[in-house]
PDB file of C-alpha atoms in Angstrom:
ATOM      1  CA  SER A   1     103.152  54.050 106.960  1.00 44.00           C
ATOM      2  CA  THR A   2     100.193  55.997 108.259  1.00 48.00           C
ATOM      3  CA  LEU A   3     100.740  59.748 108.596  1.00 52.00           C
ATOM      4  CA  SER A   4      97.378  60.705 110.098  1.00 51.00           C
ATOM      5  CA  PRO A   5      95.421  59.238 112.995  1.00 54.00           C
ATOM      6  CA  ILE A   6      92.234  60.768 111.512  1.00 53.00           C
ATOM      7  CA  TYR A   7      92.710  59.691 107.869  1.00 53.00           C
ATOM      8  CA  PRO A   8      94.459  56.299 108.043  1.00 57.00           C
ATOM      9  CA  ASP A   9      95.122  56.164 104.273  1.00 57.00           C
ATOM     10  CA  LEU A  10      96.624  59.665 104.090  1.00 52.00           C
ATOM     11  CA  ARG A  11     100.106  59.504 102.583  1.00 53.00           C
ATOM     12  CA  GLY A  12     102.729  61.971 101.389  1.00 51.00           C
ATOM     13  CA  GLY A  13     102.272  64.705 103.985  1.00 50.00           C
ATOM     14  CA  GLY A  14      98.967  66.052 102.592  1.00 49.00           C
ATOM     15  CA  MET A  15      96.677  68.067 104.795  1.00 50.00           C
ATOM     16  CA  PRO A  16      93.391  66.303 105.701  1.00 49.00           C
ATOM     17  CA  PHE A  17      91.250  69.448 105.342  1.00 49.00           C
ATOM     18  CA  TRP A  18      92.246  69.637 101.669  1.00 51.00           C
ATOM     19  CA  ALA A  19      90.255  66.510 100.941  1.00 56.00           C
ATOM     20  CA  ALA A  20      87.785  67.039  98.092  1.00 58.00           C
ATOM     21  CA  ASP A  21      84.898  65.996 100.337  1.00 59.00           C
ATOM     22  CA  ARG A  22      85.680  68.888 102.702  1.00 63.00           C
ATOM     23  CA  ILE A  23      86.831  71.889 100.633  1.00 65.00           C
ATOM     24  CA  SER A  24      87.181  72.589  96.907  1.00 70.00           C
ATOM     25  CA  ASP A  25      90.377  73.696  95.179  1.00 67.00           C
ATOM     26  CA  ASP A  26      88.813  77.139  94.533  1.00 70.00           C
ATOM     27  CA  GLU A  27      87.903  77.507  98.208  1.00 70.00           C
ATOM     28  CA  ILE A  28      91.448  76.646  99.290  1.00 67.00           C
ATOM     29  CA  ARG A  29      92.876  79.182  96.801  1.00 71.00           C
ATOM     30  CA  ASP A  30      90.531  81.848  98.196  1.00 70.00           C
ATOM     31  CA  LEU A  31      91.602  80.928 101.730  1.00 66.00           C
ATOM     32  CA  ILE A  32      95.291  81.167 100.857  1.00 70.00           C
ATOM     33  CA  ALA A  33      94.832  84.517  99.108  1.00 67.00           C
ATOM     34  CA  TYR A  34      92.892  85.837 102.118  1.00 64.00           C
ATOM     35  CA  LEU A  35      95.538  84.698 104.560  1.00 65.00           C
ATOM     36  CA  GLN A  36      98.345  86.147 102.455  1.00 63.00           C
ATOM     37  CA  ASP A  37      96.606  89.531 102.376  1.00 59.00           C
ATOM     38  CA  ALA A  38      95.602  89.425 106.052  1.00 56.00           C
ATOM     39  CA  TYR A  39      99.046  88.523 107.378  1.00 53.00           C
ATOM     40  CA  ASP A  40     101.337  90.323 104.923  1.00 48.00           C
ATOM     41  CA  PRO A  41     103.302  92.740 107.123  1.00 45.00           C
ATOM     42  CA  GLY A  42     103.846  95.021 104.119  1.00 46.00           C
ATOM     43  CA  ALA A  43     100.149  95.189 103.267  1.00 41.00           C
ATOM     44  CA  THR A  44      98.181  98.329 103.923  1.00 39.00           C
ATOM     45  CA  ASP A  45      95.378  98.383 106.435  1.00 38.00           C
ATOM     46  CA  THR A  46      92.187  97.950 104.443  1.00 38.00           C
ATOM     47  CA  GLY A  47      89.696  99.464 106.871  1.00 38.00           C
ATOM     48  CA  THR A  48      85.962  99.326 106.249  1.00 34.00           C
ATOM     49  CA  THR A  49      83.113 101.754 105.893  1.00 35.00           C
ATOM     50  CA  ASP A  50      79.939 101.543 107.960  1.00 36.00           C
ATOM     51  CA  SER A  51      78.380  99.562 105.110  1.00 38.00           C
ATOM     52  CA  GLY A  52      81.138  96.951 105.387  1.00 39.00           C
ATOM     53  CA  GLU A  53      82.855  97.862 102.137  1.00 40.00           C
ATOM     54  CA  THR A  54      86.616  97.963 102.047  1.00 39.00           C
ATOM     55  CA  THR A  55      88.008 101.447 101.704  1.00 38.00           C
ATOM     56  CA  ASP A  56      91.173 100.477  99.838  1.00 41.00           C
ATOM     57  CA  THR A  57      89.247  99.483  96.695  1.00 39.00           C
ATOM     58  CA  GLY A  58      87.871 102.962  96.254  1.00 40.00           C
ATOM     59  CA  THR A  59      84.324 101.687  96.521  1.00 38.00           C
ATOM     60  CA  THR A  60      81.493 103.953  97.400  1.00 36.00           C
ATOM     61  CA  ASP A  61      77.809 103.488  98.023  1.00 34.00           C
ATOM     62  CA  THR A  62      76.958 107.148  97.512  1.00 28.00           C
ATOM     63  CA  GLY A  63      77.255 107.308  93.747  1.00 31.00           C
ATOM     64  CA  THR A  64      79.357 110.465  93.979  1.00 32.00           C
ATOM     65  CA  THR A  65      81.784 111.316  91.199  1.00 38.00           C
ATOM     66  CA  ASP A  66      84.025 113.436  93.450  1.00 45.00           C
ATOM     67  CA  THR A  67      87.130 111.271  93.819  1.00 49.00           C
ATOM     68  CA  GLY A  68      89.301 114.003  95.293  1.00 51.00           C
ATOM     69  CA  SER A  69      91.694 113.491  92.378  1.00 61.00           C
ATOM     70  CA  ASN A  70      94.261 116.161  91.626  1.00 73.00           C
ATOM     71  CA  CYS A  71      94.602 114.953  88.039  1.00 85.00           C
ATOM     72  CA  GLY A  72      94.040 117.157  85.058  1.00 90.00           C
ATOM     73  CA  ALA A  73      91.413 116.317  82.488  1.00 91.00           C
ATOM     74  CA  ASP A  74      93.133 117.218  79.235  1.00 93.00           C
ATOM     75  CA  HIS A  75      93.920 113.766  77.787  1.00 95.00           C
ATOM     76  CA  PRO A  76      91.897 112.993  74.622  1.00 95.00           C
ATOM     77  CA  MET A  77      90.524 109.796  76.238  1.00 96.00           C
ATOM     78  CA  VAL A  78      88.754 111.685  79.049  1.00 96.00           C
ATOM     79  CA  GLY A  79      85.053 110.943  78.614  1.00 97.00           C
ATOM     80  CA  HIS A  80      85.633 107.647  76.776  1.00 98.00           C
ATOM     81  CA  ILE A  81      83.466 104.732  77.861  1.00 98.00           C
ATOM     82  CA  ALA A  82      83.871 100.947  78.050  1.00 98.00           C
ATOM     83  CA  ASN A  83      80.939  98.596  78.641  1.00 98.00           C
ATOM     84  CA  LEU A  84      82.076  95.535  80.583  1.00 98.00           C
ATOM     85  CA  GLU A  85      81.220  92.296  78.831  1.00 97.00           C
ATOM     86  CA  THR A  86      80.364  89.489  81.259  1.00 96.00           C
ATOM     87  CA  TYR A  87      82.557  86.377  81.169  1.00 95.00           C
ATOM     88  CA  PHE A  88      82.473  85.086  84.755  1.00 95.00           C
ATOM     89  CA  HIS A  89      81.232  85.954  88.255  1.00 95.00           C
ATOM     90  CA  GLN A  90      78.325  88.128  87.008  1.00 95.00           C
ATOM     91  CA  VAL A  91      80.607  91.045  86.059  1.00 97.00           C
ATOM     92  CA  SER A  92      78.918  94.024  84.384  1.00 98.00           C
ATOM     93  CA  GLY A  93      79.074  97.798  84.441  1.00 98.00           C
ATOM     94  CA  THR A  94      80.080 100.895  82.503  1.00 98.00           C
ATOM     95  CA  ALA A  95      83.549 102.391  82.903  1.00 98.00           C
ATOM     96  CA  GLU A  96      84.190 106.046  82.104  1.00 98.00           C
ATOM     97  CA  ILE A  97      87.511 107.871  82.109  1.00 97.00           C
ATOM     98  CA  ILE A  98      86.707 110.933  84.236  1.00 97.00           C
ATOM     99  CA  ASP A  99      90.145 112.557  84.363  1.00 96.00           C
ATOM    100  CA  ASP A 100      93.771 111.854  83.435  1.00 96.00           C
ATOM    101  CA  CYS A 101      94.202 109.227  86.155  1.00 95.00           C
ATOM    102  CA  THR A 102      90.733 108.098  87.308  1.00 97.00           C
ATOM    103  CA  ILE A 103      88.182 105.671  85.907  1.00 98.00           C
ATOM    104  CA  GLU A 104      84.680 105.503  87.344  1.00 98.00           C
ATOM    105  CA  ILE A 105      82.798 102.224  86.989  1.00 98.00           C
ATOM    106  CA  ARG A 106      79.044 102.721  87.355  1.00 98.00           C
ATOM    107  CA  ASP A 107      76.391 100.053  87.802  1.00 98.00           C
ATOM    108  CA  PHE A 108      79.230  97.707  88.750  1.00 98.00           C
ATOM    109  CA  THR A 109      78.069  94.182  89.462  1.00 97.00           C
ATOM    110  CA  TYR A 110      80.407  91.377  90.519  1.00 97.00           C
ATOM    111  CA  ASP A 111      79.818  88.508  92.947  1.00 95.00           C
ATOM    112  CA  GLY A 112      82.902  89.554  94.970  1.00 94.00           C
ATOM    113  CA  THR A 113      84.597  86.151  94.868  1.00 92.00           C
ATOM    114  CA  GLY A 114      87.817  84.949  93.283  1.00 89.00           C
ATOM    115  CA  ILE A 115      91.494  85.023  94.084  1.00 89.00           C
ATOM    116  CA  ASP A 116      93.045  88.496  94.123  1.00 94.00           C
ATOM    117  CA  VAL A 117      90.700  90.125  91.621  1.00 96.00           C
ATOM    118  CA  ARG A 118      91.416  93.733  90.642  1.00 97.00           C
ATOM    119  CA  ILE A 119      90.537  96.280  88.021  1.00 98.00           C
ATOM    120  CA  TYR A 120      93.288  96.027  85.399  1.00 98.00           C
ATOM    121  CA  GLY A 121      94.225  98.257  82.511  1.00 98.00           C
ATOM    122  CA  GLY A 122      95.808  96.978  79.333  1.00 97.00           C
ATOM    123  CA  LEU A 123      96.330  97.490  75.628  1.00 97.00           C
ATOM    124  CA  GLY A 124      94.553  95.546  72.891  1.00 96.00           C
ATOM    125  CA  GLY A 125      92.757  93.272  75.352  1.00 94.00           C
ATOM    126  CA  ASN A 126      96.087  92.031  76.764  1.00 96.00           C
ATOM    127  CA  TYR A 127      95.693  92.074  80.527  1.00 97.00           C
ATOM    128  CA  VAL A 128      98.418  89.482  81.199  1.00 96.00           C
ATOM    129  CA  ASP A 129     100.857  92.340  80.560  1.00 96.00           C
ATOM    130  CA  GLY A 130      98.476  94.895  82.059  1.00 96.00           C
ATOM    131  CA  PHE A 131      98.556  96.642  85.426  1.00 97.00           C
ATOM    132  CA  PRO A 132      96.331  96.859  88.520  1.00 97.00           C
ATOM    133  CA  MET A 133      94.376 100.008  89.336  1.00 97.00           C
ATOM    134  CA  THR A 134      92.605  98.852  92.522  1.00 97.00           C
ATOM    135  CA  GLU A 135      93.251  96.661  95.514  1.00 96.00           C
ATOM    136  CA  ASP A 136      91.602  93.221  95.693  1.00 96.00           C
ATOM    137  CA  LEU A 137      87.851  93.474  95.013  1.00 96.00           C
ATOM    138  CA  LEU A 138      87.002  90.592  97.375  1.00 93.00           C
ATOM    139  CA  LEU A 139      83.761  91.587  99.106  1.00 93.00           C
ATOM    140  CA  PRO A 140      81.375  89.283 100.974  1.00 92.00           C
ATOM    141  CA  GLY A 141      78.012  89.636  99.264  1.00 93.00           C
ATOM    142  CA  GLY A 142      79.627  91.187  96.197  1.00 95.00           C
ATOM    143  CA  TYR A 143      78.751  94.366  94.326  1.00 97.00           C
ATOM    144  CA  ASP A 144      75.289  95.126  92.994  1.00 97.00           C
ATOM    145  CA  ASN A 145      75.026  98.178  90.723  1.00 96.00           C
ATOM    146  CA  ASP A 146      77.666  99.991  92.800  1.00 97.00           C
ATOM    147  CA  THR A 147      80.042 102.745  91.741  1.00 97.00           C
ATOM    148  CA  ILE A 148      83.763 102.118  92.184  1.00 97.00           C
ATOM    149  CA  TYR A 149      86.875 104.040  91.135  1.00 97.00           C
ATOM    150  CA  ALA A 150      90.123 102.803  89.634  1.00 97.00           C
ATOM    151  CA  THR A 151      93.244 104.964  89.702  1.00 97.00           C
ATOM    152  CA  LEU A 152      96.193 104.732  87.336  1.00 97.00           C
ATOM    153  CA  PRO A 153      99.481 103.903  89.074  1.00 96.00           C
ATOM    154  CA  ASP A 154     101.978 106.776  89.240  1.00 94.00           C
ATOM    155  CA  ASP A 155     104.124 105.239  86.488  1.00 95.00           C
ATOM    156  CA  LYS A 156     101.204 104.864  84.013  1.00 96.00           C
ATOM    157  CA  THR A 157      99.167 107.253  81.859  1.00 95.00           C
ATOM    158  CA  LEU A 158      96.022 106.854  79.799  1.00 97.00           C
ATOM    159  CA  ASP A 159      98.320 106.101  76.846  1.00 96.00           C
ATOM    160  CA  ASP A 160      99.085 102.765  78.580  1.00 97.00           C
ATOM    161  CA  LEU A 161      95.534 101.445  78.261  1.00 97.00           C
ATOM    162  CA  ASP A 162      92.667 101.187  75.832  1.00 97.00           C
ATOM    163  CA  GLY A 163      90.692  98.619  77.798  1.00 98.00           C
ATOM    164  CA  ILE A 164      89.747  97.640  81.326  1.00 98.00           C
ATOM    165  CA  SER A 165      89.212  94.247  82.942  1.00 98.00           C
ATOM    166  CA  VAL A 166      87.986  92.699  86.162  1.00 97.00           C
ATOM    167  CA  TRP A 167      91.103  90.522  86.254  1.00 97.00           C
ATOM    168  CA  CYS A 168      91.892  87.518  88.450  1.00 95.00           C
ATOM    169  CA  ILE A 169      95.647  87.825  88.937  1.00 94.00           C
ATOM    170  CA  ASP A 170      96.541  84.367  90.281  1.00 91.00           C
ATOM    171  CA  VAL A 171      94.869  82.412  87.477  1.00 91.00           C
ATOM    172  CA  ALA A 172      95.169  85.090  84.741  1.00 93.00           C
ATOM    173  CA  VAL A 173      91.445  85.106  83.926  1.00 95.00           C
ATOM    174  CA  ASP A 174      89.353  87.984  82.598  1.00 96.00           C
ATOM    175  CA  PHE A 175      86.039  87.956  84.507  1.00 96.00           C
ATOM    176  CA  GLY A 176      84.672  90.806  82.380  1.00 97.00           C
ATOM    177  CA  SER A 177      86.201  93.555  80.251  1.00 98.00           C
ATOM    178  CA  GLY A 178      85.611  96.279  77.712  1.00 98.00           C
ATOM    179  CA  MET A 179      87.475  98.522  75.297  1.00 98.00           C
ATOM    180  CA  PHE A 180      87.267 102.309  75.635  1.00 98.00           C
ATOM    181  CA  GLY A 181      85.751 104.426  72.905  1.00 97.00           C
ATOM    182  CA  PRO A 182      84.088 107.818  72.479  1.00 95.00           C
ATOM    183  CA  PRO A 183      80.652 108.121  74.058  1.00 91.00           C
TER     184      PRO A 183
END
C-alpha cells in the first residue's frame, strides 16, 4: 500500500523529508538537537549578545579574563595549560585553568556545528565518563580565535579532571582535546 501521495514508493511510515536526496543524517541530527533545546520547557533561556553569540556558553568577544568567579585560586593546577589537538570541526585553542572552578580557552576555533557539543572535563583522556562545563557550543558561523570560559559544575573540583575536550555528547566523539600540564 502507498503511504504518501508525494512519494508513491514510500513504505513503513518514514518521513519524506528524511530522504537522502533532501537532507543528510547529520543535518537531521542537528535539527533534532536544535528542536529539543528550543522546545525543552526545562531549558534555560539562552539569550544572545549584540554580536549574536549565545550568553549561556560563557562566550565573549572582548578577550577579558574577568569571569566574575568567586572561586579561590589555591589549587595546584591553577595556571596549568592544555593545547587542544584538532580532530574534527577545525577545533583548536589553548585552555588555561585560571582559578579553582574556571577554565579560559583562548584563540578558540571551532566551526560551531555538531550535535550538542560542549566543553567536557575528564581524567586520562576519558570523556565518555567526563562531565560538561558549558552549554551547547552550537553557533552559526562558528568561533574564530575567540575566548570562551568553562566552569566546573558544583559537584566537581579540579581533582576530577586532567584534560579538556570539545565533546559531542550524542555521538561520543572528541572533536579536539588536550591534557593539562604546567606552563
